[in-house]
Each structure stands twice: as structure tokens, then as C-alpha cells.
Tab-separated table of C-alpha atoms in Angstrom:
chain	number	residue	atom	x	y	z
A	1	MET	CA	0.000	0.000	0.000
A	2	GLU	CA	3.085	2.235	-0.076
A	3	GLY	CA	2.254	5.607	-1.614
A	4	ALA	CA	-1.491	4.904	-1.911
A	5	ASN	CA	-3.831	7.690	-0.899
A	6	VAL	CA	-5.953	5.936	1.721
A	7	GLN	CA	-8.815	7.980	3.177
A	8	THR	CA	-9.667	7.495	6.853
A	9	ILE	CA	-13.009	8.146	8.532
A	10	LYS	CA	-13.090	8.526	12.312
A	11	VAL	CA	-16.258	7.054	13.824
A	12	THR	CA	-17.250	8.162	17.331
A	13	ASN	CA	-20.045	7.373	19.800
A	14	LEU	CA	-19.880	3.633	19.159
A	15	HIS	CA	-21.873	1.352	21.459
A	16	TYR	CA	-19.660	-0.926	23.576
A	17	SER	CA	-20.992	-4.003	21.753
A	18	ILE	CA	-19.888	-2.860	18.277
A	19	SER	CA	-17.096	-5.040	16.873
A	20	GLU	CA	-14.643	-4.290	14.085
A	21	ALA	CA	-16.351	-6.911	11.899
A	22	PHE	CA	-19.767	-5.321	12.488
A	23	LEU	CA	-18.507	-1.816	11.678
A	24	LEU	CA	-16.730	-3.079	8.561
A	25	GLU	CA	-19.987	-4.713	7.403
A	26	GLU	CA	-21.981	-1.512	8.020
A	27	PHE	CA	-19.600	0.560	5.908
A	28	ALA	CA	-19.168	-2.112	3.246
A	29	THR	CA	-22.944	-2.489	2.780
A	30	SER	CA	-23.488	1.260	2.574
A	31	GLY	CA	-23.126	0.814	-1.174
A	32	GLU	CA	-20.312	3.278	-1.665
A	33	ALA	CA	-17.321	2.149	0.344
A	34	GLU	CA	-14.544	-0.293	-0.391
A	35	VAL	CA	-13.184	-0.776	3.102
A	36	LEU	CA	-9.558	-1.788	3.567
A	37	SER	CA	-9.560	-2.052	7.342
A	38	VAL	CA	-11.346	-1.092	10.534
A	39	ARG	CA	-9.840	-0.444	13.944
A	40	ILE	CA	-11.841	0.142	17.122
A	41	ILE	CA	-10.332	1.752	20.202
A	42	LYS	CA	-11.951	1.206	23.576
A	43	SER	CA	-12.201	4.145	25.934
A	44	LYS	CA	-12.115	3.934	29.726
A	45	ASP	CA	-14.295	7.018	30.061
A	46	GLY	CA	-17.060	6.451	27.545
A	47	PRO	CA	-18.056	5.168	24.148
A	48	LYS	CA	-15.600	3.494	21.838
A	49	HIS	CA	-14.403	5.116	18.637
A	50	GLY	CA	-12.986	3.647	15.490
A	51	PHE	CA	-11.193	4.313	12.248
A	52	VAL	CA	-12.367	3.070	8.857
A	53	ASN	CA	-9.724	3.050	6.115
A	54	LEU	CA	-11.144	3.272	2.612
A	55	GLY	CA	-9.528	1.941	-0.554
A	56	PRO	CA	-7.202	4.185	-2.559
A	57	GLU	CA	-9.732	4.533	-5.383
A	58	HIS	CA	-11.816	6.879	-3.205
A	59	THR	CA	-11.241	10.553	-3.874
A	60	LEU	CA	-11.365	12.999	-0.995
A	61	GLU	CA	-14.822	14.078	-2.165
A	62	ALA	CA	-16.091	10.473	-2.367
A	63	ALA	CA	-14.728	9.707	1.108
A	64	GLN	CA	-16.424	12.840	2.494
A	65	ALA	CA	-19.701	11.737	0.875
A	66	ILE	CA	-19.393	8.330	2.586
A	67	ALA	CA	-18.676	9.977	5.950
A	68	ASP	CA	-21.674	12.285	5.474
A	69	ALA	CA	-23.946	9.370	4.491
A	70	MET	CA	-22.947	7.304	7.548
A	71	ASN	CA	-22.977	10.255	9.976
A	72	GLY	CA	-25.947	9.961	12.333
A	73	LYS	CA	-26.706	6.338	11.451
A	74	VAL	CA	-27.993	4.488	14.510
A	75	LEU	CA	-25.986	1.382	15.396
A	76	ASN	CA	-27.116	-0.580	18.439
A	77	GLY	CA	-29.080	2.369	19.761
A	78	ARG	CA	-26.455	5.085	19.253
A	79	ALA	CA	-26.181	7.648	16.505
A	80	ILE	CA	-22.596	7.432	15.279
A	81	ARG	CA	-20.589	10.463	14.227
A	82	CYS	CA	-18.313	10.199	11.218
A	83	ILE	CA	-15.641	12.703	10.246
A	84	LEU	CA	-13.079	12.436	7.503
A	85	THR	CA	-9.587	12.693	8.921
A	86	ASP	CA	-6.453	13.800	7.181
A	87	SER	CA	-4.466	10.564	7.047
A	88	ARG	CA	-1.279	12.578	6.477
A	89	ILE	CA	-1.522	13.892	10.026
A	90	VAL	CA	0.407	11.578	12.312
A	91	ASN	CA	0.541	13.559	15.540
A	92	VAL	CA	-2.244	15.863	16.614
A	93	HIS	CA	-2.471	17.684	19.906
A	94	PRO	CA	-6.029	17.424	21.264
A	95	VAL	CA	-7.845	19.647	23.721
A	96	LYS	CA	-11.237	19.009	25.274
A	97	ILE	CA	-13.629	21.919	25.677
A	98	GLU	CA	-16.423	21.420	28.204
A	99	ASN	CA	-19.531	23.395	29.217
A	100	LEU	CA	-20.290	24.732	25.741
A	101	THR	CA	-23.559	26.359	24.769
A	102	ARG	CA	-26.140	24.194	22.963
A	103	GLN	CA	-25.940	26.528	19.971
A	104	ILE	CA	-22.308	25.663	19.275
A	105	THR	CA	-21.395	24.143	15.928
A	106	THR	CA	-18.153	22.598	14.771
A	107	ARG	CA	-17.712	25.463	12.318
A	108	ARG	CA	-18.153	28.162	14.992
A	109	LEU	CA	-15.855	26.315	17.383
A	110	THR	CA	-13.149	25.903	14.742
A	111	ALA	CA	-13.370	29.580	13.844
A	112	ALA	CA	-13.051	30.617	17.498
A	113	PHE	CA	-10.080	28.358	18.261
A	114	SER	CA	-8.203	28.814	14.985
A	115	ASP	CA	-6.460	31.894	16.374
A	116	CYS	CA	-4.581	29.540	18.749
A	117	GLY	CA	-2.924	27.583	15.949
A	118	PRO	CA	-3.607	25.406	12.892
A	119	ILE	CA	-6.443	22.925	13.491
A	120	ALA	CA	-6.403	19.389	12.075
A	121	SER	CA	-9.990	18.552	13.072
A	122	ALA	CA	-12.743	19.386	15.523
A	123	ILE	CA	-15.969	17.751	16.644
A	124	VAL	CA	-18.809	18.898	18.905
A	125	CYS	CA	-20.459	16.154	20.992
A	126	ASN	CA	-23.561	15.705	23.130
A	127	THR	CA	-25.691	18.457	21.583
A	128	ARG	CA	-28.964	16.508	21.835
A	129	ARG	CA	-28.795	15.288	25.433
A	130	LYS	CA	-29.569	17.035	28.703
A	131	ASN	CA	-25.889	17.444	29.609
A	132	GLN	CA	-23.828	20.374	28.360
A	133	PRO	CA	-22.174	19.898	24.959
A	134	TYR	CA	-18.434	19.347	24.828
A	135	ALA	CA	-15.928	19.256	21.990
A	136	TYR	CA	-12.520	18.085	20.923
A	137	VAL	CA	-10.179	20.233	18.862
A	138	ASN	CA	-7.064	18.609	17.409
A	139	PHE	CA	-4.252	21.058	16.780
A	140	MET	CA	-1.478	20.401	14.290
A	141	ASP	CA	1.182	21.430	16.808
A	142	GLU	CA	1.597	21.447	20.563
A	143	SER	CA	1.782	25.222	20.779
A	144	GLY	CA	-1.750	25.478	19.367
A	145	ALA	CA	-3.093	23.210	22.110
A	146	GLU	CA	-1.170	25.124	24.780
A	147	ASN	CA	-2.412	28.464	23.404
A	148	ALA	CA	-5.996	27.177	23.516
A	149	VAL	CA	-5.699	26.273	27.195
A	150	LEU	CA	-3.989	29.566	28.078
A	151	THR	CA	-6.425	31.671	26.030
A	152	TYR	CA	-9.791	30.023	26.656
A	153	HIS	CA	-9.702	28.017	29.924
A	154	GLN	CA	-12.297	29.460	32.342
A	155	GLN	CA	-13.191	32.160	29.813
A	156	ASN	CA	-16.569	33.078	28.351
A	157	VAL	CA	-16.971	31.448	24.913
A	158	PHE	CA	-20.304	31.971	23.128
A	159	GLY	CA	-22.033	32.858	26.396
A	160	THR	CA	-20.722	30.194	28.777
A	161	LYS	CA	-17.584	29.820	30.886
A	162	VAL	CA	-15.720	26.864	29.370
A	163	SER	CA	-13.116	24.448	30.628
A	164	VAL	CA	-10.260	23.722	28.201
A	165	THR	CA	-7.814	20.922	28.964
A	166	LYS	CA	-5.019	19.270	27.019
A	167	MET	CA	-5.665	15.606	26.326
A	168	PRO	CA	-3.066	12.866	25.990
A	169	GLN	CA	-2.086	12.088	22.410
């Protein structure tokens, strides 16, 4: 596979019972995806997440269309979230932002935090439940993550005082 342009979709909010084989089948039967591999990572603190690697024949636009089509699909009682990742990014520096307003969107969050440094990806979670929404922003370099904590921790962002913490890589 050396030199092939493999597209990767990150899948979050997976039910604990979801297996790699099950997730592979769900993507493979979506009608659009030729799946090379699936990897699921178990979390101590919550739902599992996974990575779906698509075949090299998928363009960036086709991979985004697959991620969009699968986003929100309910698997074992949970609506999964799918985001296309940049497979060229090896190390990202994540921060978690808690206590966000319900009106937050990934686009607004990315725009607000982009002044801290270049962002690889961002996702807003828990917008439909009773608990406060939270988000993850992955910075391309460590200084971006550090700037985010220094700039926004315990500050008012879109009407609420947020908590911003660096996460382990």
C-alpha cells in the first residue's frame, strides 16, 4: 500500500458491543465504500471510537460523501458520528472543551479556536442530550493546544464559561 492515498473516517459514539467486523460490514454495505480495514479503540471514560480506512480509489470528495452518508446512522441504539480525517496527520495535539452552549457548531468552534494555531480537526459532541455539549479540537502542533488552554480556559466562549484541557495524544 506504499504511496497509496488511503482515506480514513473517524467514527465516534460507538456502542460498547460494536465489533470491528460489524462496523466493517456496516460501511461495506453502505453501497459506496470499499473498506480496507477497521480499527476500534476502547475508551475507559465512555463510548468506543474507530477508524475506517477506505480503498485508494476513493477521492477525498467520495470519502467525504461516505462519511456524510454514515454520519448519524444508529448502530445498536447510538447515533454514530463520522468525520473524515487527514491521514497525512500523524501527531495531533487534542484539547477538550467542556460546558459549551447548545448553539455551538463545529464550524463556529473551529473559527473561534483557529487563532490559537492550525487545526487538524474538531468535533462537537452531546448536543442533543440534557448534559452540556463538549468538543474536541485537534491542533497540528503542541503550541496550538497550549495556546488554547492559556487563552480560553475558564473564559466566556459563546455565552458560557468553558473548561479547556489538554488531552493525551
